[in-house]
Coordinates of C-alpha atoms in Angstrom, one line a residue:
M1 CA -77.4 -107.5 73.1
D2 CA -77.7 -111.4 73.5
F3 CA -73.7 -111.5 73.5
L4 CA -73.9 -109.3 76.2
I5 CA -76.6 -110.4 78.4
E6 CA -76.1 -114.3 77.8
P7 CA -73.1 -114.3 80.6
L8 CA -75.1 -112.1 82.9
Q9 CA -77.7 -114.9 83.7
Y10 CA -75.1 -116.7 85.7
G11 CA -74.6 -115.9 89.0
F12 CA -70.9 -116.7 89.1
M13 CA -70.3 -114.3 86.1
Q14 CA -72.3 -111.5 88.1
R15 CA -69.8 -111.7 90.8
S16 CA -66.9 -112.1 88.8
L17 CA -67.8 -108.7 86.9
I18 CA -68.3 -106.9 90.1
V19 CA -65.0 -108.2 91.2
A20 CA -63.3 -107.3 87.7
V21 CA -64.5 -103.8 87.4
V22 CA -63.9 -103.0 91.3
V23 CA -60.3 -104.5 90.5
G24 CA -59.7 -102.4 87.4
I25 CA -60.7 -99.3 89.0
I26 CA -58.1 -99.6 92.4
C27 CA -55.2 -101.1 90.2
A28 CA -55.4 -98.1 88.0
V29 CA -55.8 -95.6 90.7
V30 CA -52.7 -97.0 92.7
G31 CA -50.7 -98.1 89.7
T32 CA -50.3 -94.4 88.8
Y33 CA -48.3 -93.9 91.9
L34 CA -46.2 -96.7 91.2
M35 CA -45.5 -95.9 87.6
V36 CA -45.0 -92.0 88.4
Q37 CA -42.5 -92.7 91.0
R38 CA -40.9 -95.8 88.9
L39 CA -42.0 -98.3 92.0
A40 CA -42.7 -101.0 89.5
L41 CA -40.6 -103.3 91.1
L42 CA -42.1 -102.9 94.4
G43 CA -45.1 -104.0 93.2
D44 CA -43.8 -106.8 92.0
A45 CA -42.1 -107.5 95.2
I46 CA -45.1 -107.1 97.5
S47 CA -47.2 -109.1 95.0
H48 CA -44.9 -112.3 95.2
S49 CA -44.6 -111.7 98.9
V50 CA -48.3 -112.3 99.8
L51 CA -47.9 -116.2 98.7
P52 CA -46.9 -117.7 102.1
G53 CA -49.4 -115.6 103.8
L54 CA -51.9 -116.9 101.6
A55 CA -50.8 -120.5 101.8
I56 CA -50.7 -120.3 105.9
A57 CA -53.8 -118.5 105.9
F58 CA -55.2 -121.6 104.1
I59 CA -53.5 -124.2 106.6
F60 CA -55.1 -122.2 109.9
D61 CA -58.6 -121.6 107.9
W62 CA -57.9 -118.0 108.2
N63 CA -59.3 -115.3 105.7
I64 CA -56.8 -115.2 102.9
F65 CA -57.3 -111.5 102.4
T66 CA -55.9 -110.8 106.0
G67 CA -53.2 -113.6 105.4
A68 CA -52.0 -112.2 101.9
F69 CA -51.9 -108.6 103.7
I70 CA -49.7 -109.4 106.7
A71 CA -47.2 -111.2 104.6
G72 CA -47.1 -108.1 102.3
L73 CA -46.9 -105.9 105.3
L74 CA -44.0 -108.0 106.8
S75 CA -42.1 -107.9 103.1
T76 CA -42.5 -104.1 103.3
I77 CA -41.4 -103.6 106.5
L78 CA -38.3 -106.0 106.1
I79 CA -37.4 -104.3 102.7
N80 CA -37.2 -101.0 104.5
V81 CA -35.0 -102.5 107.4
I82 CA -32.2 -103.9 105.1
R83 CA -32.4 -100.6 102.8
N84 CA -32.2 -98.2 106.2
N85 CA -29.6 -100.3 108.1
S86 CA -27.3 -101.2 105.5
Q87 CA -25.4 -100.6 102.1
I88 CA -27.7 -102.6 100.3
K89 CA -29.9 -100.3 97.9
E90 CA -33.6 -100.7 97.8
D91 CA -33.8 -102.6 94.4
A92 CA -31.7 -105.4 95.8
A93 CA -33.4 -105.5 99.0
M94 CA -36.6 -105.7 97.2
G95 CA -35.3 -108.6 94.9
I96 CA -33.7 -110.5 98.1
V97 CA -36.9 -110.4 100.0
F98 CA -39.5 -111.1 97.6
S99 CA -37.5 -114.1 96.1
A100 CA -37.4 -115.7 99.7
F101 CA -41.1 -114.7 100.3
F102 CA -42.0 -116.3 96.8
A103 CA -40.1 -119.1 97.4
L104 CA -41.6 -120.0 100.9
G105 CA -44.8 -119.5 99.4
I106 CA -44.5 -122.1 96.9
T107 CA -42.8 -124.4 99.3
L108 CA -46.1 -124.2 101.5
I109 CA -48.4 -124.6 98.7
T110 CA -46.5 -127.5 97.4
I111 CA -46.7 -129.2 100.9
V112 CA -50.4 -128.2 101.1
Q113 CA -51.3 -129.8 97.9
K114 CA -49.5 -132.8 98.8
D115 CA -51.1 -133.3 102.1
N116 CA -54.6 -132.5 101.2
K117 CA -54.8 -133.1 97.4
I118 CA -56.4 -129.8 96.3
D119 CA -55.2 -127.4 93.7
L120 CA -53.9 -124.2 94.9
N121 CA -52.5 -122.9 91.8
H122 CA -55.5 -120.3 91.5
F123 CA -53.4 -118.2 94.0
L124 CA -50.9 -118.0 91.3
F125 CA -52.9 -117.1 88.1
G126 CA -56.3 -116.4 89.4
N127 CA -59.7 -117.8 89.5
I128 CA -62.2 -114.9 89.2
L129 CA -65.2 -117.4 88.1
S130 CA -65.2 -119.0 91.7
V131 CA -65.7 -115.8 93.8
S132 CA -68.0 -116.0 96.5
F133 CA -70.2 -113.5 97.9
V134 CA -68.0 -112.9 100.7
E135 CA -64.8 -112.3 98.6
V136 CA -67.0 -109.8 96.7
R137 CA -67.9 -108.0 99.9
D138 CA -64.3 -108.3 101.2
T139 CA -63.1 -106.6 97.6
I140 CA -65.6 -103.9 97.7
A141 CA -65.0 -103.2 101.0
I142 CA -60.8 -102.8 100.3
A143 CA -61.5 -100.8 97.5
L144 CA -63.5 -98.2 99.0
F145 CA -60.9 -97.9 102.0
I146 CA -58.3 -97.5 99.2
L147 CA -60.4 -94.8 97.3
F148 CA -61.1 -92.8 100.5
I149 CA -57.7 -92.8 101.4
V150 CA -56.5 -91.5 98.0
I151 CA -59.3 -88.8 97.8
M152 CA -58.7 -87.6 101.4
F153 CA -54.8 -87.3 101.3
Y154 CA -54.9 -86.7 97.1
K155 CA -52.7 -83.2 97.3
E156 CA -50.2 -84.6 99.8
L157 CA -49.8 -87.9 98.0
L158 CA -49.6 -85.5 94.7
F159 CA -46.9 -83.5 96.2
Y160 CA -45.0 -86.4 98.0
T161 CA -45.2 -88.3 94.4
F162 CA -43.1 -85.6 92.2
D163 CA -41.0 -84.0 94.8
K164 CA -40.2 -85.9 97.8
L165 CA -37.5 -83.6 99.2
G166 CA -39.8 -80.5 98.4
A167 CA -42.7 -82.4 100.6
E168 CA -40.3 -83.3 103.1
S169 CA -39.0 -79.5 103.5
V170 CA -42.5 -78.1 104.0
G171 CA -43.3 -80.5 106.6
L172 CA -45.0 -83.1 105.1
P173 CA -44.9 -86.7 106.9
V174 CA -43.1 -88.1 104.3
Y175 CA -42.2 -91.6 105.9
W176 CA -45.7 -92.1 106.8
L177 CA -46.9 -91.1 103.1
D178 CA -44.3 -93.7 101.8
F179 CA -45.5 -96.2 104.4
S180 CA -49.4 -95.6 103.4
L181 CA -48.5 -95.9 99.9
M182 CA -47.0 -99.5 100.6
I183 CA -50.2 -100.3 102.7
L184 CA -52.2 -99.4 99.6
I185 CA -50.2 -101.3 96.9
G186 CA -50.7 -104.2 99.5
L187 CA -54.5 -103.9 99.8
T188 CA -54.7 -103.7 95.9
I189 CA -52.9 -106.8 95.2
V190 CA -54.8 -108.4 98.1
A191 CA -58.0 -107.5 96.5
S192 CA -56.6 -108.5 92.8
L193 CA -55.9 -111.9 93.8
K194 CA -58.7 -113.8 92.8
A195 CA -58.9 -111.6 89.6
V196 CA -55.4 -112.4 88.1
G197 CA -53.5 -114.0 90.9
V198 CA -49.8 -113.4 92.1
I199 CA -48.0 -113.6 89.2
L200 CA -50.2 -111.4 86.7
V201 CA -51.2 -108.7 89.3
L202 CA -48.4 -106.2 88.3
S203 CA -49.4 -106.0 84.8
L204 CA -53.1 -104.8 85.9
L205 CA -51.5 -102.3 88.2
I206 CA -49.1 -101.0 85.8
T207 CA -50.6 -101.4 82.2
P208 CA -53.6 -99.5 82.3
S209 CA -51.8 -96.5 83.9
A210 CA -48.9 -96.6 81.4
T211 CA -51.7 -96.8 78.5
A212 CA -53.1 -93.5 80.3
Y213 CA -49.7 -91.8 80.7
L214 CA -49.2 -91.9 76.9
L215 CA -52.4 -90.3 76.2
V216 CA -52.9 -87.5 79.1
K217 CA -50.2 -85.9 81.4
R218 CA -52.1 -84.6 84.7
L219 CA -52.1 -87.0 87.4
H220 CA -55.8 -87.0 88.2
E221 CA -56.4 -87.5 84.2
V222 CA -53.7 -90.4 84.2
M223 CA -55.9 -92.0 87.1
L224 CA -59.4 -91.3 85.3
V225 CA -58.0 -92.5 81.8
G226 CA -56.3 -95.6 83.5
V227 CA -59.4 -96.4 85.5
F228 CA -61.3 -96.2 81.8
F229 CA -58.8 -98.5 80.2
G230 CA -58.7 -101.0 83.4
V231 CA -62.4 -101.5 83.6
I232 CA -62.7 -102.3 79.9
S233 CA -59.8 -104.6 80.1
S234 CA -61.4 -106.4 82.9
I235 CA -64.8 -106.8 81.4
S236 CA -63.5 -107.6 77.6
G237 CA -61.0 -110.4 79.3
M238 CA -64.3 -111.7 81.3
Y239 CA -66.3 -112.1 78.1
I240 CA -63.6 -113.5 76.1
S241 CA -62.9 -115.9 78.8
F242 CA -66.6 -116.7 79.0
Y243 CA -67.0 -117.3 75.4
Y244 CA -63.6 -118.7 74.1
N245 CA -63.0 -121.1 77.6
L246 CA -59.8 -119.2 78.3
P247 CA -58.1 -118.6 81.8
S248 CA -59.7 -115.1 83.2
G249 CA -56.5 -113.7 84.5
P250 CA -54.7 -113.9 81.6
A251 CA -57.5 -113.0 79.1
I252 CA -57.7 -109.4 81.2
V253 CA -53.9 -109.0 80.9
L254 CA -53.7 -109.4 77.3
V255 CA -56.5 -107.2 76.7
A256 CA -55.0 -104.4 78.8
T257 CA -51.7 -105.1 77.0
F258 CA -53.5 -104.8 73.7
F259 CA -54.9 -101.4 74.9
F260 CA -51.2 -100.4 75.9
F261 CA -49.7 -101.1 72.2
L262 CA -52.5 -99.1 70.5
S263 CA -51.7 -96.2 72.8
F264 CA -47.9 -96.8 72.3
L265 CA -48.2 -96.9 68.6
F266 CA -51.3 -94.1 67.8
S267 CA -50.9 -91.8 70.8
P268 CA -51.6 -88.2 69.4
S269 CA -48.3 -86.7 71.3
Q270 CA -46.3 -89.8 71.8
G271 CA -47.3 -92.5 69.5
L272 CA -44.6 -94.6 67.5
F273 CA -46.7 -94.4 64.4
T274 CA -48.0 -91.0 64.8
N275 CA -44.5 -89.5 65.2
Y276 CA -43.2 -91.4 62.2
I277 CA -46.4 -89.8 60.1
K278 CA -45.3 -86.3 61.6
L279 CA -41.6 -86.7 60.4
K280 CA -42.6 -87.7 57.1
I281 CA -45.2 -84.7 56.6
S282 CA -42.4 -82.3 58.1
D283 CA -39.7 -83.7 55.7
K284 CA -42.0 -82.9 52.8

Protein backbone atom coordinates (compact mmCIF):
# COMPACT_ATOMS: atom_id res chain seq x y z
CA MET A 1 0.00 0.00 0.00
CA ASP A 2 2.87 2.38 0.72
CA PHE A 3 4.09 1.80 -2.84
CA LEU A 4 0.70 2.96 -4.20
CA ILE A 5 0.00 5.75 -1.72
CA GLU A 6 3.38 7.50 -1.49
CA PRO A 7 3.22 9.21 -4.95
CA LEU A 8 -0.30 10.45 -4.20
CA GLN A 9 1.04 12.65 -1.39
CA TYR A 10 2.39 15.06 -3.99
CA GLY A 11 0.13 17.50 -5.81
CA PHE A 12 2.02 17.18 -9.09
CA MET A 13 1.51 13.39 -9.08
CA GLN A 14 -2.20 13.76 -8.36
CA ARG A 15 -2.60 16.11 -11.33
CA SER A 16 -0.42 13.92 -13.54
CA LEU A 17 -2.35 10.76 -12.74
CA ILE A 18 -5.66 12.46 -13.52
CA VAL A 19 -4.35 13.58 -16.91
CA ALA A 20 -2.81 10.15 -17.55
CA VAL A 21 -6.12 8.37 -16.89
CA VAL A 22 -8.11 10.82 -19.03
CA VAL A 23 -5.63 10.58 -21.90
CA GLY A 24 -5.60 6.77 -21.66
CA ILE A 25 -9.39 6.75 -22.06
CA ILE A 26 -9.77 9.11 -25.02
CA CYS A 27 -6.73 7.77 -26.91
CA ALA A 28 -8.18 4.25 -26.79
CA VAL A 29 -11.64 5.41 -27.89
CA VAL A 30 -10.53 7.58 -30.81
CA GLY A 31 -7.61 5.29 -31.65
CA THR A 32 -10.06 2.45 -32.26
CA TYR A 33 -11.49 4.33 -35.25
CA LEU A 34 -7.99 5.07 -36.51
CA MET A 35 -6.91 1.44 -36.30
CA VAL A 36 -10.05 -0.08 -37.80
CA GLN A 37 -9.98 2.35 -40.73
CA ARG A 38 -6.20 1.90 -41.16
CA LEU A 39 -5.60 5.61 -40.65
CA ALA A 40 -2.57 5.40 -38.38
CA LEU A 41 -0.62 7.58 -40.82
CA LEU A 42 -3.28 10.26 -40.49
CA GLY A 43 -2.85 10.28 -36.73
CA ASP A 44 0.89 10.60 -37.21
CA ALA A 45 0.39 13.45 -39.70
CA ILE A 46 -1.88 15.45 -37.38
CA SER A 47 0.30 14.84 -34.31
CA HIS A 48 3.36 16.22 -36.08
CA SER A 49 1.39 19.07 -37.61
CA VAL A 50 0.37 20.60 -34.28
CA LEU A 51 3.97 21.57 -33.47
CA PRO A 52 4.03 24.99 -35.24
CA GLY A 53 0.74 25.86 -33.53
CA LEU A 54 2.31 25.14 -30.16
CA ALA A 55 5.31 27.33 -30.94
CA ILE A 56 3.19 30.21 -32.28
CA ALA A 57 0.87 30.02 -29.26
CA PHE A 58 3.92 30.22 -26.98
CA ILE A 59 5.34 33.22 -28.88
CA PHE A 60 2.08 35.19 -28.60
CA ASP A 61 1.24 33.90 -25.10
CA TRP A 62 -1.93 32.13 -26.24
CA ASN A 63 -3.41 28.92 -24.85
CA ILE A 64 -1.24 26.12 -26.24
CA PHE A 65 -4.27 23.85 -26.66
CA THR A 66 -5.87 26.40 -28.96
CA GLY A 67 -2.72 26.90 -31.02
CA ALA A 68 -2.15 23.15 -31.39
CA PHE A 69 -5.75 22.47 -32.39
CA ILE A 70 -5.79 25.23 -35.04
CA ALA A 71 -2.55 23.93 -36.55
CA GLY A 72 -3.87 20.36 -36.60
CA LEU A 73 -7.12 21.51 -38.20
CA LEU A 74 -5.25 23.49 -40.87
CA SER A 75 -3.10 20.47 -41.71
CA THR A 76 -6.20 18.29 -42.07
CA ILE A 77 -7.86 20.81 -44.38
CA LEU A 78 -4.68 21.13 -46.44
CA ILE A 79 -4.38 17.33 -46.80
CA ASN A 80 -7.98 17.15 -48.05
CA VAL A 81 -7.44 20.06 -50.47
CA ILE A 82 -4.38 18.37 -52.00
CA ARG A 83 -6.09 14.99 -52.16
CA ASN A 84 -9.32 16.28 -53.72
CA ASN A 85 -7.77 18.69 -56.23
CA SER A 86 -4.87 16.72 -57.66
CA GLN A 87 -3.75 13.23 -58.59
CA ILE A 88 -1.69 13.05 -55.39
CA LYS A 89 -2.88 10.15 -53.22
CA GLU A 90 -3.88 10.62 -49.58
CA ASP A 91 -0.78 9.00 -48.09
CA ALA A 92 1.52 11.19 -50.17
CA ALA A 93 -0.48 14.31 -49.23
CA MET A 94 -0.15 13.38 -45.55
CA GLY A 95 3.60 12.88 -45.90
CA ILE A 96 4.05 16.25 -47.61
CA VAL A 97 1.92 18.22 -45.16
CA PHE A 98 3.06 16.70 -41.87
CA SER A 99 6.74 16.89 -42.88
CA ALA A 100 6.37 20.57 -43.78
CA PHE A 101 4.44 21.42 -40.60
CA PHE A 102 6.86 19.46 -38.43
CA ALA A 103 9.86 21.18 -40.03
CA LEU A 104 8.22 24.57 -39.48
CA GLY A 105 7.49 23.67 -35.86
CA ILE A 106 11.07 22.57 -35.18
CA THR A 107 12.36 25.78 -36.78
CA LEU A 108 10.06 27.99 -34.67
CA ILE A 109 10.89 26.13 -31.46
CA THR A 110 14.62 26.48 -32.17
CA ILE A 111 14.21 30.23 -32.70
CA VAL A 112 12.13 30.63 -29.53
CA GLN A 113 14.60 28.64 -27.42
CA LYS A 114 17.55 30.64 -28.76
CA ASP A 115 15.88 34.00 -28.08
CA ASN A 116 14.36 33.16 -24.68
CA LYS A 117 16.86 30.65 -23.25
CA ILE A 118 14.12 28.17 -22.38
CA ASP A 119 13.59 24.48 -23.13
CA LEU A 120 10.52 23.56 -25.21
CA ASN A 121 11.50 19.95 -25.85
CA HIS A 122 8.64 18.85 -23.60
CA PHE A 123 6.39 19.58 -26.60
CA LEU A 124 8.18 16.77 -28.42
CA PHE A 125 8.41 14.14 -25.68
CA GLY A 126 5.83 15.23 -23.12
CA ASN A 127 6.23 16.36 -19.52
CA ILE A 128 3.15 15.22 -17.67
CA LEU A 129 4.74 15.88 -14.27
CA SER A 130 4.55 19.62 -14.91
CA VAL A 131 0.82 19.85 -15.67
CA SER A 132 -0.96 22.74 -14.00
CA PHE A 133 -4.50 22.83 -12.65
CA VAL A 134 -5.61 24.80 -15.72
CA GLU A 135 -4.17 22.15 -18.03
CA VAL A 136 -5.91 19.41 -16.05
CA ARG A 137 -9.18 21.32 -16.42
CA ASP A 138 -8.68 21.82 -20.16
CA THR A 139 -7.78 18.17 -20.70
CA ILE A 140 -10.90 16.98 -18.86
CA ALA A 141 -13.09 19.42 -20.82
CA ILE A 142 -11.68 18.18 -24.15
CA ALA A 143 -12.14 14.55 -23.07
CA LEU A 144 -15.77 15.10 -22.06
CA PHE A 145 -16.50 16.73 -25.43
CA ILE A 146 -14.86 13.85 -27.33
CA LEU A 147 -16.74 11.19 -25.36
CA PHE A 148 -20.02 13.09 -25.78
CA ILE A 149 -19.62 13.19 -29.58
CA VAL A 150 -18.65 9.52 -29.79
CA ILE A 151 -21.63 8.44 -27.66
CA MET A 152 -24.12 10.69 -29.50
CA PHE A 153 -23.02 9.57 -32.98
CA TYR A 154 -21.84 6.06 -32.20
CA LYS A 155 -24.19 4.30 -34.65
CA GLU A 156 -23.38 6.68 -37.49
CA LEU A 157 -19.64 6.42 -36.87
CA LEU A 158 -19.93 2.62 -36.62
CA PHE A 159 -21.68 2.37 -40.01
CA TYR A 160 -19.28 4.86 -41.57
CA THR A 161 -16.22 3.08 -40.15
CA PHE A 162 -16.99 -0.33 -41.64
CA ASP A 163 -18.88 0.63 -44.83
CA LYS A 164 -18.29 4.16 -46.07
CA LEU A 165 -20.05 3.54 -49.41
CA GLY A 166 -23.02 1.95 -47.66
CA ALA A 167 -23.25 4.88 -45.25
CA GLU A 168 -23.24 7.28 -48.19
CA SER A 169 -25.92 5.30 -50.04
CA VAL A 170 -28.35 5.51 -47.10
CA GLY A 171 -27.90 9.27 -46.86
CA LEU A 172 -25.44 9.65 -44.00
CA PRO A 173 -23.30 12.82 -44.29
CA VAL A 174 -20.07 10.93 -44.95
CA TYR A 175 -18.05 14.09 -45.63
CA TRP A 176 -19.02 15.61 -42.29
CA LEU A 177 -18.46 12.33 -40.45
CA ASP A 178 -15.02 12.18 -42.02
CA PHE A 179 -14.28 15.75 -41.03
CA SER A 180 -15.67 15.22 -37.52
CA LEU A 181 -13.38 12.25 -37.03
CA MET A 182 -10.43 14.43 -38.05
CA ILE A 183 -11.45 16.98 -35.42
CA LEU A 184 -11.75 14.26 -32.75
CA ILE A 185 -8.29 13.00 -33.65
CA GLY A 186 -6.90 16.53 -33.46
CA LEU A 187 -8.51 17.16 -30.08
CA THR A 188 -7.25 13.85 -28.71
CA ILE A 189 -3.72 14.65 -29.82
CA VAL A 190 -3.92 18.12 -28.29
CA ALA A 191 -5.15 16.66 -24.99
CA SER A 192 -2.31 14.11 -24.99
CA LEU A 193 0.55 16.51 -25.65
CA LYS A 194 1.52 17.03 -22.02
CA ALA A 195 1.39 13.30 -21.33
CA VAL A 196 3.49 11.87 -24.16
CA GLY A 197 4.37 14.70 -26.55
CA VAL A 198 4.11 15.06 -30.30
CA ILE A 199 6.46 12.21 -31.19
CA LEU A 200 4.97 9.50 -28.94
CA VAL A 201 1.26 10.34 -29.08
CA LEU A 202 0.61 8.02 -32.06
CA SER A 203 1.70 5.05 -29.97
CA LEU A 204 -0.82 5.85 -27.25
CA LEU A 205 -3.50 6.30 -29.91
CA ILE A 206 -2.88 2.96 -31.62
CA THR A 207 -1.23 0.50 -29.22
CA PRO A 208 -4.02 0.01 -26.59
CA SER A 209 -6.63 -0.36 -29.33
CA ALA A 210 -4.43 -2.80 -31.25
CA THR A 211 -3.94 -4.81 -28.05
CA ALA A 212 -7.70 -4.97 -27.55
CA TYR A 213 -8.28 -5.89 -31.21
CA LEU A 214 -6.26 -9.06 -30.70
CA LEU A 215 -8.57 -10.06 -27.84
CA VAL A 216 -12.10 -8.99 -28.91
CA LYS A 217 -13.84 -8.18 -32.18
CA ARG A 218 -16.84 -5.88 -31.75
CA LEU A 219 -16.09 -2.17 -31.98
CA HIS A 220 -17.51 -1.24 -28.59
CA GLU A 221 -15.61 -4.14 -26.99
CA VAL A 222 -12.36 -3.01 -28.62
CA MET A 223 -12.99 0.47 -27.22
CA LEU A 224 -13.71 -0.75 -23.70
CA VAL A 225 -10.81 -3.20 -23.53
CA GLY A 226 -8.58 -0.58 -25.17
CA VAL A 227 -9.60 1.92 -22.48
CA PHE A 228 -8.63 -0.64 -19.83
CA PHE A 229 -5.16 -1.11 -21.35
CA GLY A 230 -4.77 2.63 -21.98
CA VAL A 231 -5.56 3.52 -18.37
CA ILE A 232 -3.44 0.71 -16.88
CA SER A 233 -0.52 1.65 -19.15
CA SER A 234 -0.80 5.33 -18.20
CA ILE A 235 -0.95 4.68 -14.45
CA SER A 236 1.79 2.04 -14.53
CA GLY A 237 4.01 4.30 -16.62
CA MET A 238 3.54 7.13 -14.14
CA TYR A 239 4.54 4.95 -11.18
CA ILE A 240 7.56 3.60 -13.04
CA SER A 241 8.54 7.17 -13.91
CA PHE A 242 8.17 8.26 -10.27
CA TYR A 243 10.12 5.42 -8.65
CA TYR A 244 12.86 4.95 -11.26
CA ASN A 245 13.30 8.60 -12.30
CA LEU A 246 12.45 7.91 -15.95
CA PRO A 247 10.73 10.19 -18.48
CA SER A 248 6.99 9.68 -18.06
CA GLY A 249 5.91 9.72 -21.73
CA PRO A 250 8.29 6.98 -22.91
CA ALA A 251 7.51 4.94 -19.76
CA ILE A 252 3.78 5.00 -20.55
CA VAL A 253 4.40 4.02 -24.18
CA LEU A 254 6.74 1.18 -23.22
CA VAL A 255 4.18 -0.28 -20.81
CA ALA A 256 1.48 -0.08 -23.51
CA THR A 257 3.82 -1.83 -25.96
CA PHE A 258 4.55 -4.54 -23.36
CA PHE A 259 0.83 -5.29 -23.08
CA PHE A 260 0.54 -5.41 -26.87
CA PHE A 261 3.26 -8.04 -27.18
CA LEU A 262 1.68 -10.08 -24.38
CA SER A 263 -1.56 -10.03 -26.34
CA PHE A 264 0.26 -10.72 -29.61
CA LEU A 265 1.85 -13.83 -28.12
CA PHE A 266 -0.91 -15.17 -25.87
CA SER A 267 -4.24 -13.99 -27.31
CA PRO A 268 -6.66 -16.96 -27.10
CA SER A 269 -7.70 -16.59 -30.74
CA GLN A 270 -4.79 -14.84 -32.46
CA GLY A 271 -1.77 -15.27 -30.21
CA LEU A 272 1.41 -16.41 -31.92
CA PHE A 273 2.39 -18.77 -29.10
CA THR A 274 -1.21 -19.91 -28.61
CA ASN A 275 -1.62 -20.82 -32.28
CA TYR A 276 1.71 -22.65 -32.19
CA ILE A 277 0.51 -24.76 -29.25
CA LYS A 278 -2.79 -25.45 -31.01
CA LEU A 279 -0.91 -26.54 -34.13
CA LYS A 280 1.29 -28.89 -32.12
CA ILE A 281 -1.76 -30.41 -30.39
CA SER A 282 -3.59 -30.90 -33.71
CA ASP A 283 -0.52 -32.61 -35.22
CA LYS A 284 -0.57 -35.16 -32.42
